[in-house]
């Protein structure tokens, strides 16, 4: 597995890291085995979060006995100093570790949130203190607003890393600008959503395309041994795409557009108990031309305790969506497909 230096942290990270969202779907025993396999195959960077269900617990279990060869990154939506102190201490317990290599302020997407983080008694003040005390080693920031993230890393040199979504479908100019500024400031770059939430049908070409843009590490989510194996092969030989491969990658995504669910699950929980993420995923599967799969999806949908008909149009899901998607409209479309 090739490694790159994660900006001014000086950490030597595997170019393909382990994204911690999907692992929450697995039972503990399988999750522990999967994380162990990732370490054995050369992945040393593990990214999780307070908001990813029991992901922190499972990754902590999985690296037991291997802590010295792993770089642990986690995050929380802390905005105040009190929140940061509390969240870090809880994360240390869940991860069963004495220190966290990289602690990130999670999902800073609006200007007022950044102001709160940077203000006196804000989260950054507490994280700097926790770093001095040795509970965390480095500080980062994550979000879906490239312009705001660029402002954040320009305003303070305390942020040593920046994490943002980037792939060939979501490769707007402001993301290249953020990446360039990060390089200039020696801020480590971590790419989330490298497969656009799983909709890019050429995963290895996508990872290689991202890595050839000069990012430090990319963190696809993994729940299968086959995914680890394929991603590790890419990380061992992340050579730039040929013109033919680039054309193939572009052709594979030309009909995707921008209005699709990235499976981040930030829209949940729904006040009415509607499983938004699951319905989006089920609806996408029902689009296939195989009648057997379509019928299976419809049967599963019919058994749900809560479905789209229970929606009260409160709009909370759309307020929380970092991609500003018309979630309610998308759910209604999925409902039509599944009934």
Short mmCIF file of C-alpha atoms in Angstrom, two decimals:
data_model
loop_
_atom_site.label_atom_id
_atom_site.label_comp_id
_atom_site.label_asym_id
_atom_site.label_seq_id
_atom_site.Cartn_x
_atom_site.Cartn_y
_atom_site.Cartn_z
CA UNK A 1 0.00 0.00 0.00
CA UNK A 2 1.42 3.37 -0.99
CA UNK A 3 1.50 6.08 1.66
CA UNK A 4 1.45 9.87 1.61
CA UNK A 5 2.16 12.46 4.28
CA UNK A 6 -1.06 13.98 5.61
CA UNK A 7 -0.07 17.62 5.36
CA UNK A 8 1.57 19.26 8.34
CA UNK A 9 0.41 16.49 10.68
CA UNK A 10 3.42 14.53 9.44
CA UNK A 11 1.33 11.34 9.65
CA UNK A 12 2.14 8.76 6.98
CA UNK A 13 -1.26 7.52 5.83
CA UNK A 14 -2.30 4.85 3.37
CA UNK A 15 -3.54 6.48 0.16
CA UNK A 16 -6.72 4.44 0.54
CA UNK A 17 -8.17 4.68 4.02
CA UNK A 18 -11.17 3.08 5.68
CA UNK A 19 -14.42 5.08 5.69
CA UNK A 20 -16.45 4.22 8.79
CA UNK A 21 -20.09 4.79 7.77
CA UNK A 22 -21.10 1.38 6.31
CA UNK A 23 -19.55 -0.77 9.04
CA UNK A 24 -22.41 0.10 11.39
CA UNK A 25 -24.58 -2.24 9.30
CA UNK A 26 -22.45 -5.27 10.24
CA UNK A 27 -22.70 -7.44 13.37
CA UNK A 28 -19.79 -6.91 15.77
CA UNK A 29 -17.99 -10.15 14.98
CA UNK A 30 -17.96 -9.49 11.23
CA UNK A 31 -17.02 -5.83 11.72
CA UNK A 32 -14.07 -6.79 13.92
CA UNK A 33 -12.87 -9.30 11.34
CA UNK A 34 -13.23 -6.79 8.48
CA UNK A 35 -11.24 -4.07 10.25
CA UNK A 36 -8.54 -6.59 11.12
CA UNK A 37 -8.32 -7.67 7.50
CA UNK A 38 -8.00 -4.05 6.38
CA UNK A 39 -5.04 -3.54 8.74
CA UNK A 40 -3.37 -6.77 7.59
CA UNK A 41 -3.69 -5.71 3.95
CA UNK A 42 -1.98 -2.37 4.58
CA UNK A 43 -4.75 0.14 5.33
CA UNK A 44 -3.63 2.22 8.30
CA UNK A 45 -6.00 5.23 8.25
CA UNK A 46 -9.44 4.73 9.80
CA UNK A 47 -12.04 7.50 9.76
CA UNK A 48 -15.18 7.29 11.87
CA UNK A 49 -17.50 9.66 13.75
CA UNK A 50 -19.71 10.08 16.77
CA UNK A 51 -22.68 10.22 14.40
CA UNK A 52 -21.96 6.91 12.64
CA UNK A 53 -23.97 4.69 14.97
CA UNK A 54 -21.66 2.16 16.65
CA UNK A 55 -18.86 2.63 14.10
CA UNK A 56 -16.40 3.98 16.68
CA UNK A 57 -16.97 0.97 18.94
CA UNK A 58 -16.52 -1.50 16.08
CA UNK A 59 -13.37 0.12 14.76
CA UNK A 60 -11.97 0.26 18.31
CA UNK A 61 -12.64 -3.46 18.67
CA UNK A 62 -11.18 -4.21 15.25
CA UNK A 63 -7.82 -2.55 15.89
CA UNK A 64 -7.36 -4.15 19.31
CA UNK A 65 -3.74 -5.31 19.51
CA UNK A 66 -2.92 -3.33 16.36
CA UNK A 67 -3.26 0.24 17.70
CA UNK A 68 0.39 1.17 17.08
CA UNK A 69 0.07 0.46 13.36
CA UNK A 70 -3.18 2.41 12.95
CA UNK A 71 -4.02 6.09 12.59
CA UNK A 72 -7.41 6.80 14.16
CA UNK A 73 -9.51 9.73 12.99
CA UNK A 74 -12.93 10.57 14.37
CA UNK A 75 -15.17 13.61 14.56
CA UNK A 76 -18.28 15.17 16.05
CA UNK A 77 -20.51 18.19 15.41
CA UNK A 78 -19.00 20.00 18.40
CA UNK A 79 -19.37 23.77 18.18
CA UNK A 80 -18.66 24.88 21.76
CA UNK A 81 -15.75 24.12 24.07
CA UNK A 82 -17.98 22.18 26.46
CA UNK A 83 -19.24 19.99 23.62
CA UNK A 84 -15.71 19.34 22.39
CA UNK A 85 -14.45 18.29 25.85
CA UNK A 86 -17.43 15.98 26.32
CA UNK A 87 -17.35 14.47 22.82
CA UNK A 88 -13.62 13.71 22.85
CA UNK A 89 -13.78 11.97 26.23
CA UNK A 90 -16.70 9.81 25.08
CA UNK A 91 -14.93 8.96 21.81
CA UNK A 92 -11.83 7.80 23.72
CA UNK A 93 -14.01 5.37 25.67
CA UNK A 94 -15.84 4.06 22.59
CA UNK A 95 -12.59 3.61 20.67
CA UNK A 96 -10.87 2.11 23.75
CA UNK A 97 -7.75 4.19 23.22
CA UNK A 98 -5.66 6.66 25.24
CA UNK A 99 -5.44 9.18 22.41
CA UNK A 100 -6.99 10.01 19.03
CA UNK A 101 -4.59 10.75 16.18
CA UNK A 102 -6.92 13.16 14.40
CA UNK A 103 -10.04 14.77 15.84
CA UNK A 104 -12.18 16.70 13.37
CA UNK A 105 -14.93 19.26 13.77
CA UNK A 106 -17.66 17.54 11.79
CA UNK A 107 -19.95 18.95 9.10
CA UNK A 108 -19.23 22.69 9.31
CA UNK A 109 -21.34 23.90 6.40
CA UNK A 110 -22.72 27.30 7.40
CA UNK A 111 -20.86 30.55 8.25
CA UNK A 112 -22.47 30.90 11.68
CA UNK A 113 -21.25 27.38 12.57
CA UNK A 114 -17.66 28.29 11.69
CA UNK A 115 -17.92 31.50 13.75
CA UNK A 116 -19.11 29.50 16.75
CA UNK A 117 -16.26 26.99 16.40
CA UNK A 118 -13.62 29.74 16.16
CA UNK A 119 -15.02 32.08 18.82
CA UNK A 120 -13.82 32.28 22.45
CA UNK A 121 -15.15 29.20 24.29
CA UNK A 122 -15.70 27.61 20.91
CA UNK A 123 -14.82 24.03 19.96
CA UNK A 124 -11.41 24.89 18.52
CA UNK A 125 -10.25 26.44 21.78
CA UNK A 126 -11.04 23.19 23.62
CA UNK A 127 -9.45 20.99 20.95
CA UNK A 128 -6.20 22.99 21.14
CA UNK A 129 -6.16 22.40 24.90
CA UNK A 130 -6.93 18.68 24.47
CA UNK A 131 -4.07 18.48 21.97
CA UNK A 132 -1.68 19.99 24.52
CA UNK A 133 -2.90 17.46 27.08
CA UNK A 134 -2.21 14.58 24.67
CA UNK A 135 -5.79 13.32 24.33
CA UNK A 136 -5.73 14.18 20.63
CA UNK A 137 -2.69 14.59 18.41
CA UNK A 138 -4.04 16.66 15.51
CA UNK A 139 -7.08 18.78 14.63
CA UNK A 140 -9.12 18.83 11.42
CA UNK A 141 -12.35 20.13 9.95
CA UNK A 142 -14.90 18.49 7.65
CA UNK A 143 -17.84 19.73 5.60
CA UNK A 144 -19.61 19.95 2.27
CA UNK A 145 -19.09 23.67 1.60
CA UNK A 146 -15.67 24.06 -0.11
CA UNK A 147 -15.65 27.88 0.07
CA UNK A 148 -16.34 27.84 3.81
CA UNK A 149 -13.71 25.15 4.41
CA UNK A 150 -11.20 27.23 2.48
CA UNK A 151 -12.04 30.21 4.68
CA UNK A 152 -11.58 28.04 7.79
CA UNK A 153 -8.08 26.82 6.91
CA UNK A 154 -7.03 30.34 5.90
CA UNK A 155 -8.26 31.92 9.14
CA UNK A 156 -6.42 29.60 11.53
CA UNK A 157 -3.41 27.33 11.24
CA UNK A 158 -4.82 25.08 13.99
CA UNK A 159 -6.71 23.05 11.38
CA UNK A 160 -4.17 20.54 10.12
CA UNK A 161 -6.51 18.59 7.83
CA UNK A 162 -9.62 19.22 5.75
CA UNK A 163 -12.12 16.54 4.69
CA UNK A 164 -14.61 17.11 1.86
CA UNK A 165 -16.55 15.18 -0.83
CA UNK A 166 -14.78 14.91 -4.18
CA UNK A 167 -15.20 12.67 -7.20
CA UNK A 168 -15.63 12.99 -10.95
CA UNK A 169 -19.37 13.68 -10.55
CA UNK A 170 -18.76 16.32 -7.87
CA UNK A 171 -15.61 18.02 -9.13
CA UNK A 172 -16.64 21.66 -9.17
CA UNK A 173 -14.01 24.41 -9.46
CA UNK A 174 -14.32 25.39 -5.79
CA UNK A 175 -13.18 21.90 -4.77
CA UNK A 176 -10.05 22.13 -6.89
CA UNK A 177 -9.50 25.58 -5.40
CA UNK A 178 -9.84 24.16 -1.86
CA UNK A 179 -7.39 21.37 -2.69
CA UNK A 180 -4.85 23.87 -4.06
CA UNK A 181 -5.12 26.13 -1.00
CA UNK A 182 -4.77 23.11 1.29
CA UNK A 183 -1.55 22.14 -0.51
CA UNK A 184 -0.19 25.69 -0.23
CA UNK A 185 -0.92 25.78 3.51
CA UNK A 186 0.31 22.20 4.03
CA UNK A 187 -3.14 21.18 5.27
CA UNK A 188 -3.76 17.46 4.79
CA UNK A 189 -6.54 16.54 2.35
CA UNK A 190 -8.98 13.69 3.07
CA UNK A 191 -11.58 12.84 0.45
CA UNK A 192 -14.96 11.44 1.49
CA UNK A 193 -17.72 10.22 -0.86
CA UNK A 194 -15.18 9.03 -3.49
CA UNK A 195 -17.88 6.91 -5.13
CA UNK A 196 -20.61 9.56 -4.71
CA UNK A 197 -22.43 7.41 -2.16
CA UNK A 198 -22.00 4.26 -4.25
CA UNK A 199 -23.51 5.48 -7.52
CA UNK A 200 -20.27 5.54 -9.53
CA UNK A 201 -20.14 2.14 -11.27
CA UNK A 202 -16.34 2.18 -11.79
CA UNK A 203 -15.04 2.34 -8.19
CA UNK A 204 -11.36 1.65 -8.87
CA UNK A 205 -11.15 4.13 -11.74
CA UNK A 206 -12.83 6.68 -9.49
CA UNK A 207 -10.31 6.16 -6.67
CA UNK A 208 -7.38 6.44 -9.08
CA UNK A 209 -8.81 9.60 -10.65
CA UNK A 210 -9.11 11.22 -7.21
CA UNK A 211 -5.61 10.17 -6.15
CA UNK A 212 -4.08 11.57 -9.33
CA UNK A 213 -5.44 15.00 -8.32
CA UNK A 214 -2.89 14.97 -5.49
CA UNK A 215 -5.07 14.34 -2.44
CA UNK A 216 -3.39 12.71 0.55
CA UNK A 217 -5.92 9.95 1.24
CA UNK A 218 -9.33 8.81 0.07
CA UNK A 219 -11.73 6.99 2.39
CA UNK A 220 -14.29 4.73 0.69
CA UNK A 221 -16.66 2.85 2.97
CA UNK A 222 -16.21 -0.94 2.99
CA UNK A 223 -18.28 -3.84 4.29
CA UNK A 224 -16.99 -6.71 2.12
CA UNK A 225 -13.62 -8.48 1.97
CA UNK A 226 -13.74 -8.17 -1.83
CA UNK A 227 -14.00 -4.37 -1.51
CA UNK A 228 -10.96 -4.27 0.77
CA UNK A 229 -8.98 -6.46 -1.61
CA UNK A 230 -9.83 -4.35 -4.68
CA UNK A 231 -9.22 -1.05 -2.89
CA UNK A 232 -5.86 -2.24 -1.58
CA UNK A 233 -4.77 -3.28 -5.09
CA UNK A 234 -5.65 0.26 -6.24
CA UNK A 235 -3.74 1.73 -3.30
CA UNK A 236 -0.68 -0.33 -4.20
CA UNK A 237 -0.71 0.90 -7.81
CA UNK A 238 -2.61 4.19 -8.01
CA UNK A 239 -1.23 5.15 -11.43
CA UNK A 240 -2.99 7.92 -13.39
CA UNK A 241 -5.83 6.93 -15.70
CA UNK A 242 -5.10 6.42 -19.37
CA UNK A 243 -7.17 8.47 -21.83
CA UNK A 244 -9.22 5.35 -22.53
CA UNK A 245 -9.88 4.74 -18.82
CA UNK A 246 -10.83 8.37 -18.28
CA UNK A 247 -13.35 8.18 -21.13
CA UNK A 248 -14.77 5.00 -19.62
CA UNK A 249 -15.16 6.65 -16.22
CA UNK A 250 -16.84 9.73 -17.71
CA UNK A 251 -19.20 7.61 -19.79
CA UNK A 252 -20.20 5.60 -16.72
CA UNK A 253 -21.44 8.70 -14.86
CA UNK A 254 -22.84 10.85 -17.68
CA UNK A 255 -26.49 10.12 -16.77
CA UNK A 256 -26.17 10.47 -12.98
CA UNK A 257 -26.77 14.23 -12.68
CA UNK A 258 -26.63 15.94 -9.27
CA UNK A 259 -29.90 14.95 -7.57
CA UNK A 260 -29.04 11.59 -6.05
CA UNK A 261 -28.72 10.31 -2.50
CA UNK A 262 -25.10 10.03 -1.27
CA UNK A 263 -26.09 7.66 1.60
CA UNK A 264 -24.59 9.95 4.26
CA UNK A 265 -27.72 9.52 6.45
CA UNK A 266 -27.52 13.09 7.80
CA UNK A 267 -31.25 13.42 7.00
CA UNK A 268 -32.09 10.93 9.74
CA UNK A 269 -33.70 10.40 12.17
CA UNK A 270 -37.08 11.36 10.71
CA UNK A 271 -39.54 12.68 13.36
CA UNK A 272 -42.14 10.26 11.97
CA UNK A 273 -39.78 7.27 12.01
CA UNK A 274 -39.59 6.97 8.21
CA UNK A 275 -36.38 5.08 7.22
CA UNK A 276 -35.32 7.67 4.63
CA UNK A 277 -31.94 6.19 3.73
CA UNK A 278 -33.33 2.65 3.41
CA UNK A 279 -36.20 3.76 1.16
CA UNK A 280 -33.81 5.71 -1.09
CA UNK A 281 -31.59 2.64 -1.40
CA UNK A 282 -34.54 0.30 -1.95
CA UNK A 283 -35.98 2.58 -4.63
CA UNK A 284 -32.67 2.74 -6.49
CA UNK A 285 -32.48 -1.06 -6.51
CA UNK A 286 -36.04 -1.24 -7.85
CA UNK A 287 -34.99 0.72 -10.95
CA UNK A 288 -33.25 -2.32 -12.41
CA UNK A 289 -34.84 -4.18 -15.31
CA UNK A 290 -34.90 -7.53 -13.49
CA UNK A 291 -38.50 -8.25 -12.42
CA UNK A 292 -37.40 -10.57 -9.62
CA UNK A 293 -35.39 -7.80 -7.94
CA UNK A 294 -38.14 -5.22 -8.49
CA UNK A 295 -40.74 -7.49 -6.91
CA UNK A 296 -38.47 -8.28 -3.96
CA UNK A 297 -37.96 -4.55 -3.30
CA UNK A 298 -41.70 -3.94 -3.44
CA UNK A 299 -42.35 -6.76 -0.98
CA UNK A 300 -39.78 -5.37 1.46
CA UNK A 301 -41.27 -1.88 1.16
CA UNK A 302 -44.78 -3.21 1.82
CA UNK A 303 -43.56 -4.71 5.12
CA UNK A 304 -42.13 -1.44 6.48
CA UNK A 305 -43.84 -0.14 9.61
CA UNK A 306 -43.42 3.43 8.34
CA UNK A 307 -43.27 4.55 4.73
CA UNK A 308 -43.52 7.70 2.61
CA UNK A 309 -47.27 7.98 3.18
CA UNK A 310 -46.46 8.80 6.83
CA UNK A 311 -44.58 11.95 5.80
CA UNK A 312 -46.03 15.16 7.31
CA UNK A 313 -44.00 17.46 5.04
CA UNK A 314 -42.14 19.01 7.98
CA UNK A 315 -39.06 19.44 5.77
CA UNK A 316 -36.58 18.59 8.54
CA UNK A 317 -34.81 16.06 6.30
CA UNK A 318 -34.15 18.73 3.66
CA UNK A 319 -32.83 21.19 6.25
CA UNK A 320 -30.30 18.57 7.39
CA UNK A 321 -29.24 17.37 3.90
CA UNK A 322 -25.74 18.72 3.14
CA UNK A 323 -26.44 18.46 -0.59
CA UNK A 324 -29.67 20.53 -0.48
CA UNK A 325 -31.56 17.68 -2.16
CA UNK A 326 -35.35 17.73 -2.58
CA UNK A 327 -35.61 14.75 -0.24
CA UNK A 328 -39.41 14.74 0.05
CA UNK A 329 -39.87 14.81 -3.72
CA UNK A 330 -37.29 12.03 -4.13
CA UNK A 331 -39.08 9.90 -1.53
CA UNK A 332 -42.40 10.36 -3.29
CA UNK A 333 -40.79 9.17 -6.54
CA UNK A 334 -39.40 6.11 -4.75
CA UNK A 335 -42.86 5.44 -3.26
CA UNK A 336 -44.36 5.32 -6.76
CA UNK A 337 -41.66 2.88 -7.86
CA UNK A 338 -42.23 0.63 -4.87
CA UNK A 339 -46.04 0.47 -4.86
#
